[in-house]
Coordinates of C-alpha atoms in Angstrom, one line a residue:
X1 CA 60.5 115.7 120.6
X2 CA 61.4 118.8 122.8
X3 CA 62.2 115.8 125.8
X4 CA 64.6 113.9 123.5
X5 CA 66.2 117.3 122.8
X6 CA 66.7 118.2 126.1
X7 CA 67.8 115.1 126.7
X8 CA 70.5 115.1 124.6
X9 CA 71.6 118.6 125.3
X10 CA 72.0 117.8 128.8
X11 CA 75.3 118.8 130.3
X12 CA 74.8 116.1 133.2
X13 CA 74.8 113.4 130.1
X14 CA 78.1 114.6 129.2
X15 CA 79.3 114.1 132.6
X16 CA 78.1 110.2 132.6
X17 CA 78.8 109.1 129.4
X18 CA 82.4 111.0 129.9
X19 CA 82.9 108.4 133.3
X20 CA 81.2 105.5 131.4
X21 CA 83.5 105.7 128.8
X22 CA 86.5 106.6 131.3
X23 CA 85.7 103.0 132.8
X24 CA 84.7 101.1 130.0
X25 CA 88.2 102.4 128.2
X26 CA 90.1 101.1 131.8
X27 CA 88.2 97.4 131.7
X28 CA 89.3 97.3 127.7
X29 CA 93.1 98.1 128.7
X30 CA 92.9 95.5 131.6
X31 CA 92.0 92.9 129.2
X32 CA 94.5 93.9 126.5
X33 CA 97.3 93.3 128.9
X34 CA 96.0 89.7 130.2
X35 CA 95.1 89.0 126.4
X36 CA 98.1 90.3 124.4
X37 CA 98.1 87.5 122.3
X38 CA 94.7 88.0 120.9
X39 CA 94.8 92.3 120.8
X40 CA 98.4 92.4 119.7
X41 CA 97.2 93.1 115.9
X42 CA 94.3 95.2 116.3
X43 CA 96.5 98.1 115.5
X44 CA 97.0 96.7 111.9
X45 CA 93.1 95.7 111.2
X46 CA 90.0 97.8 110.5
X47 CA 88.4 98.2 113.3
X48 CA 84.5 97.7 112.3
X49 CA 85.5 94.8 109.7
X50 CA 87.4 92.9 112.2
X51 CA 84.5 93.4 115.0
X52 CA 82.5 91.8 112.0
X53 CA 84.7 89.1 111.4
X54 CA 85.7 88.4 115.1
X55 CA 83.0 90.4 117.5
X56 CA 80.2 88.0 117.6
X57 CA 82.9 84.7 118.0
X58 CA 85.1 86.7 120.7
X59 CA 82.4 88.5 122.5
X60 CA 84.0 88.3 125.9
X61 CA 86.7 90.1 124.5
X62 CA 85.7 92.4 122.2
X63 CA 81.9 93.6 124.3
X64 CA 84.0 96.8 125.7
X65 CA 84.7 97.6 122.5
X66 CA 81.0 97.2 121.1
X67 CA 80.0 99.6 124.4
X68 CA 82.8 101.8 123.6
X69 CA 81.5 102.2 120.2
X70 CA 78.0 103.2 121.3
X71 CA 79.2 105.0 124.1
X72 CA 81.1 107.4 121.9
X73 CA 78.0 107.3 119.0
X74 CA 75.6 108.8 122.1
X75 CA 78.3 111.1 123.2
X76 CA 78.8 112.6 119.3
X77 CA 74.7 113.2 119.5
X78 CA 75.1 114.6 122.9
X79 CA 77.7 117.1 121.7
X80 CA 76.2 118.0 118.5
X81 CA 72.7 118.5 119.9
X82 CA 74.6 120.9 122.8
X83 CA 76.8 122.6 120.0
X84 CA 73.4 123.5 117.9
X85 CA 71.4 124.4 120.7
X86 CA 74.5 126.5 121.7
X87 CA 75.2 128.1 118.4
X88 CA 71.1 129.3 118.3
X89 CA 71.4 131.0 121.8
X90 CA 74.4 133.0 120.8
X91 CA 73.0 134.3 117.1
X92 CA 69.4 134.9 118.4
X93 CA 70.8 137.2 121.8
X94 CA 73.3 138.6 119.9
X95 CA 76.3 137.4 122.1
X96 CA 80.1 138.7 121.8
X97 CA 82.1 136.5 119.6
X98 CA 84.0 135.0 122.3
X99 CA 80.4 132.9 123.4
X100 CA 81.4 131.3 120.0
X101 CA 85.1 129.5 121.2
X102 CA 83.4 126.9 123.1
X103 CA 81.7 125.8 120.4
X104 CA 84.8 125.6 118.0
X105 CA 86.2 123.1 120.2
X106 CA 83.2 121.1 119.9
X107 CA 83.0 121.3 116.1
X108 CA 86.5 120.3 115.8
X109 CA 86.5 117.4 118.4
X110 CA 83.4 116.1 115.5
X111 CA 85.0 116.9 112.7
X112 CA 88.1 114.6 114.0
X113 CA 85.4 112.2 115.4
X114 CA 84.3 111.5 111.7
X115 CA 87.5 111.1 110.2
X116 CA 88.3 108.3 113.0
X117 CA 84.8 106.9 112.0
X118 CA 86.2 107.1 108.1
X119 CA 89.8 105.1 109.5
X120 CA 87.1 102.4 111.1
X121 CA 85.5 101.7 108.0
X122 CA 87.9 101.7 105.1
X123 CA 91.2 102.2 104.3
X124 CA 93.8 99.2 104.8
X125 CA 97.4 98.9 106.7
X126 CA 100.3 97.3 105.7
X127 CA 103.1 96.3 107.7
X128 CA 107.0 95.0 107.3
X129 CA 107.4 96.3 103.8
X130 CA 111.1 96.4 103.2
X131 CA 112.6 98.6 100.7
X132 CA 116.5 98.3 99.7
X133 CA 118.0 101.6 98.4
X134 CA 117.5 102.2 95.1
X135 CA 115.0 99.5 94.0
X136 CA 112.0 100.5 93.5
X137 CA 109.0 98.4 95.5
X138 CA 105.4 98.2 94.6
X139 CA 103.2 100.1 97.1
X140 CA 100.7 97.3 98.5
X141 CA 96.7 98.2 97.1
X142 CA 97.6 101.4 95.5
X143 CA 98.1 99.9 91.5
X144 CA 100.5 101.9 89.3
X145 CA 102.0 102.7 92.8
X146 CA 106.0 102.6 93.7
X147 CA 108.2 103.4 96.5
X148 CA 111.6 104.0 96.3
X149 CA 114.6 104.4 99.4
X150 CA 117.0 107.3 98.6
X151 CA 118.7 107.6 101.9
X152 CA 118.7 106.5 105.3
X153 CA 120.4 107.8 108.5
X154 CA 119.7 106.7 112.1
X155 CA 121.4 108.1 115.0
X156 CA 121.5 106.7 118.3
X157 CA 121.9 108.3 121.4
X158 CA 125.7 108.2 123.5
X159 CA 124.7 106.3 126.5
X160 CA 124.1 103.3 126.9
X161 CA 120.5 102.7 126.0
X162 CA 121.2 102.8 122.2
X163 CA 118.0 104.4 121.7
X164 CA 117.5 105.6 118.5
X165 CA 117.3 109.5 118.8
X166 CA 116.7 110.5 115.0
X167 CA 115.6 109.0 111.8
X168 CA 115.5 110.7 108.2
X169 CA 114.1 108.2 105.9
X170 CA 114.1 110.0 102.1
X171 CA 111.2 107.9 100.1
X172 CA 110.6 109.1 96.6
X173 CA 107.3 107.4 95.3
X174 CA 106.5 107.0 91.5
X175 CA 103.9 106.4 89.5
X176 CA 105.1 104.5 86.7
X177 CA 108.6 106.0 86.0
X178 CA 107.3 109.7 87.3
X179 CA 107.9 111.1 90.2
X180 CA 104.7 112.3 92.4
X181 CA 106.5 113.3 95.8
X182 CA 109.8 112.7 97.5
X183 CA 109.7 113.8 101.0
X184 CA 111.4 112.8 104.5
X185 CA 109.9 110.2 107.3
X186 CA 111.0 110.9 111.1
X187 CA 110.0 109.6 114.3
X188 CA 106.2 109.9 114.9
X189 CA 106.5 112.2 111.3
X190 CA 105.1 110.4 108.4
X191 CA 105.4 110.6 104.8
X192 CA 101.6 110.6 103.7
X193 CA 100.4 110.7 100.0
X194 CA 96.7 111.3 99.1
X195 CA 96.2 109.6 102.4
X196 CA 98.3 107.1 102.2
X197 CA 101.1 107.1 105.5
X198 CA 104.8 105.8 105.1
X199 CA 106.1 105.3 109.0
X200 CA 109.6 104.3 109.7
X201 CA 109.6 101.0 111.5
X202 CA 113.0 99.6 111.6
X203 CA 116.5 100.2 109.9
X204 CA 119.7 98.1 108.6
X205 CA 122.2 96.8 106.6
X206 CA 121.3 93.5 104.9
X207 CA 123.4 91.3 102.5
X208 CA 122.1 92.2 99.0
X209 CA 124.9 90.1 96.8
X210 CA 128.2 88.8 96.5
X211 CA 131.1 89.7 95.3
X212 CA 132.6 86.7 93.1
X213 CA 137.1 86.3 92.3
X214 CA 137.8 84.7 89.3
X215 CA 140.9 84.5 87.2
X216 CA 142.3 87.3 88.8
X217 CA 139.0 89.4 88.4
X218 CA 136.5 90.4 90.8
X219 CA 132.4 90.6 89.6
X220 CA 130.0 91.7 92.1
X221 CA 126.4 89.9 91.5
X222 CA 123.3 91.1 93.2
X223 CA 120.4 88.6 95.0
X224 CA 118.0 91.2 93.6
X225 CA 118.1 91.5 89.7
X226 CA 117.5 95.2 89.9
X227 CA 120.7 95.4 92.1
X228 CA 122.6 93.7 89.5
X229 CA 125.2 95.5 87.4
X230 CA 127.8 95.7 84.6
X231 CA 130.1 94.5 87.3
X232 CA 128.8 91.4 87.0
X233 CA 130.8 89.4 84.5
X234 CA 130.4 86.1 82.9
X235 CA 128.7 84.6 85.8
X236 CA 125.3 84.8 87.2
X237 CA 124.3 83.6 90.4
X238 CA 120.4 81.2 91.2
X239 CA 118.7 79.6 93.2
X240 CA 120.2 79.7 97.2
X241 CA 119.4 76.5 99.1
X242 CA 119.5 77.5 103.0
X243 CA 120.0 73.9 103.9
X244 CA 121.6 72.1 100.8
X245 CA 121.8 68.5 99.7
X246 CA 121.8 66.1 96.6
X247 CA 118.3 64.2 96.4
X248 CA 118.7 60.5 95.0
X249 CA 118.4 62.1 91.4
X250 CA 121.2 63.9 91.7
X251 CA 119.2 67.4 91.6
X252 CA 119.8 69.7 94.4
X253 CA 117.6 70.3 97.0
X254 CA 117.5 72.5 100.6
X255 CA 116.7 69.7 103.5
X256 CA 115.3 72.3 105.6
X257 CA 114.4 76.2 105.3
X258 CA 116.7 76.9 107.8
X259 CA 120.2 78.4 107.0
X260 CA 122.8 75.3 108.0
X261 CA 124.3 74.7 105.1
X262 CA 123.9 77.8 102.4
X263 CA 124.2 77.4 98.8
X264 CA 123.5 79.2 96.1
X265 CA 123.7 78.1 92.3
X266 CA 126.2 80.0 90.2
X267 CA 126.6 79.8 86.4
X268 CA 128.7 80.9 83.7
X269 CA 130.4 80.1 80.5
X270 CA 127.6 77.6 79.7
X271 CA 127.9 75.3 82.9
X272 CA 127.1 75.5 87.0
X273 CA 128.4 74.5 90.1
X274 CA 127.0 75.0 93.5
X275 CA 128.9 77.8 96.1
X276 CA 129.1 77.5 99.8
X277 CA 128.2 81.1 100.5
X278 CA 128.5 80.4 104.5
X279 CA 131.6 82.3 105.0
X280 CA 134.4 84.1 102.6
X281 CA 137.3 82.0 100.6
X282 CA 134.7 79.0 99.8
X283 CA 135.1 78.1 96.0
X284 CA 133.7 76.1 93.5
X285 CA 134.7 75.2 89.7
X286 CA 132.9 76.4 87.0
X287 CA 133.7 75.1 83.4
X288 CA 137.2 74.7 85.2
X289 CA 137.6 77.9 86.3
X290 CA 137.9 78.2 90.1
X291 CA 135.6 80.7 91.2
X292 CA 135.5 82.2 95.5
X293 CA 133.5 84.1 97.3
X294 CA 135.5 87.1 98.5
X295 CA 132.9 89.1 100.1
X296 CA 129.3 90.2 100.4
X297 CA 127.3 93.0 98.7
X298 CA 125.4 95.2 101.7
X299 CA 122.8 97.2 101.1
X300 CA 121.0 99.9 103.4
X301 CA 117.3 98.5 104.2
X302 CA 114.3 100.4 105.6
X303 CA 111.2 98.7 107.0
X304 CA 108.5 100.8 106.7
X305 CA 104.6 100.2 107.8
X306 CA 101.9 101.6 105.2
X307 CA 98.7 102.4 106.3
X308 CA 95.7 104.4 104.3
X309 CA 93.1 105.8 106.3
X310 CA 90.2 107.8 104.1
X311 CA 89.7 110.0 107.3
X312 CA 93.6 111.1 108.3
X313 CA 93.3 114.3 107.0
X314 CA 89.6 114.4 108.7
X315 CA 91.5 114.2 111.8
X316 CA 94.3 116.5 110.5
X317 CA 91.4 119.4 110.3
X318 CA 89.2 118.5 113.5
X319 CA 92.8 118.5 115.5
X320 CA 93.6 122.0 114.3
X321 CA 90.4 123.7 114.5
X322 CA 90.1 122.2 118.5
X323 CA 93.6 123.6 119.2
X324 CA 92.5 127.1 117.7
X325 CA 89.7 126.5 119.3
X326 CA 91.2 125.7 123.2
X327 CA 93.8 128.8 122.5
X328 CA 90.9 130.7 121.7
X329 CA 89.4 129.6 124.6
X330 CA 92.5 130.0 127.0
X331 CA 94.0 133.3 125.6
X332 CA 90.8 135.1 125.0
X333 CA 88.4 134.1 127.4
X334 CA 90.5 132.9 130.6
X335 CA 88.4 131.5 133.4
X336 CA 85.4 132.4 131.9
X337 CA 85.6 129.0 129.3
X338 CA 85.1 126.5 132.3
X339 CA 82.1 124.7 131.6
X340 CA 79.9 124.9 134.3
X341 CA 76.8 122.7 135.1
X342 CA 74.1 125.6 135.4
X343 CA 70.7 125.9 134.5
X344 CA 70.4 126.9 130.9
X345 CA 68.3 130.5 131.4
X346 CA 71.4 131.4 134.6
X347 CA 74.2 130.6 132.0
X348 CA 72.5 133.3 129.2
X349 CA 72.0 135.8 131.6
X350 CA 75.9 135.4 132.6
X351 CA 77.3 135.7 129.3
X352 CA 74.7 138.4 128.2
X353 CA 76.4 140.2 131.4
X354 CA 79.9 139.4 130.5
X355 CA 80.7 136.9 133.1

């Protein structure tokens, strides 16, 4: 037992399974650029239920990630059997509370090591969910769960890059018709909710209606019933047919899913006729009533991607504590927080001497 112990304590492990997993991590990234096609969602899967799924089938491709896995496992032991053994030098000698900053790096490095574990195991991720202002959108897996875009404002940078150089997504999510949270999403800043993170993906303007003339009137009429208003009128608009044609019954029909020849149905006044909505000033009669399309509705749109991960605020808490811990280290201690290889009774003696 004392053998596996040392074993696992030993500082020249840490130095091998640090380069194994330095050159393990380089092959993985080499394949992930010749195999793009095959590793391009792995970033929107669960890791340990897609090595399930896939691992066995794909081995070639997904061994590195197997021995990365067990790599890191051995490492974990290796730095919690050094932390322990650590931690029982210091109390039983009796040494200065700055023997102890090592350590909390260790511990937090862990404690963010098991909330990654958590984010392999469960949790789920969600991506291209587009919400228009003001209509509220189920929030995928969480029942009872909706998400609602307030505001959006995207800046670009002056040159010529166009690179976006700030977002400020306002998200208010409800639970039923209460509101739980309403909160801001920036670049690399997500909105998260009992572990649940809103990231900002993508931004626009997309055409949410149309905006009808008839008899000297104008009604607008939303695609989207919840966009839909008292501006709307005696008419309603249907079905849209991106490709439209008559079939040999005489019922209409979209040859194609592609947007060639757009339609969309439009009713009022107890009949319906069928609108080119391809460009403005196309018209249609409707219980003889001549009604146009004068413009379009556009509404603001956010994409957002939605992932929960059980272990984010795991990682939150092990990334703190290893910061406090390194400042600790480099603010406090100076050189003396190099870890040097050295045989275990030479390094007490130096720290019971202050070095």
């Amino acid at each position: 037992m004392k053998a596996i112990w040392r074993f696992f304590a030993s500082i020249k492990l840490t130095i091998v399974l640090a380069a194994l997993i330095c050159i393990v991590a380089a092959y993985g990234s080499v394949l992930a650029v010749r195999n793009q096609e095959f590793y391009r969602y792995l970033d929107r899967v669960i890791l340990l239920p897609w090595l399930a799924d896939k691992g066995a089938t794909y081995f070639k491709l997904t061994g590195w990630i197997f021995a990365l896995i067990i790599l890191t496992a051995v490492f974990a032991v290796n730095t919690v059997v050094c932390t322990v053994d650590r931690l029982y030098a210091v109390i039983k000698r009796r040494l200065p509370a700055s023997a102890f900053f090592p350590q909390i790096v260790h511990i937090g490095f862990l404690i963010a090591l098991l909330g990654h574990l958590a984010g392999t195991v469960a949790g789920y991720k969600s991506d291209g969910n587009i919400l228009y202002k003001d209509v509220p959108v189920p929030v995928p897996h969480e029942q009872g769960l909706s998400m609602r875009l307030d505001d959006v404002e995207v800046r670009q940078r002056p040159d010529k890059s166009n690179d976006i150089s700030f977002v400020r997504t306002r998200v208010t999510l409800l639970s039923g018709n209460e509101t739980v949270k309403t909160g801001e999403i920036g670049i690399n800043n997500p909105l998260i909710y009992k572990g649940v993170a809103f990231y900002h993906i993508d931004a626009g303007k997309a055409p949410a209606g149309l905006v009808l003339e008839a008899e000297g009137r104008r009604y607008e009429l939303g695609f989207n019933a919840a966009l839909r208003g008292e501006t709307s009128g005696p008419y309603a608009i249907g079905t849209v047919y991106p490709d439209f044609a008559i079939d040999p019954s005489g019922r209409p029909s979209s040859r194609s899913e592609e947007f060639r020849n757009p339609y969309i149905e439009v009713s009022g006044r107890g009949k319906k006729g069928y609108l080119f909505i391809g460009r403005p000033g196309s018209s249609v009669n409707i219980a003889g009533r001549k009604v146009s399309l004068a413009d379009y509705i556009y509404a603001p749109y956010v994409i957002l991607n939605i992932n929960k991960d059980p272990g984010i605020w795991l990682i939150i808490a092990g990334s703190a504590v290893l910061t406090i811990g390194m400042l600790l280290l480099l603010f406090l201690r100076g050189e003396r927080a190099e870890l040097v290889s050295r045989r275990p009774g030479a390094r007490l003696r130096n720290e019971e001497a202050g070095e």
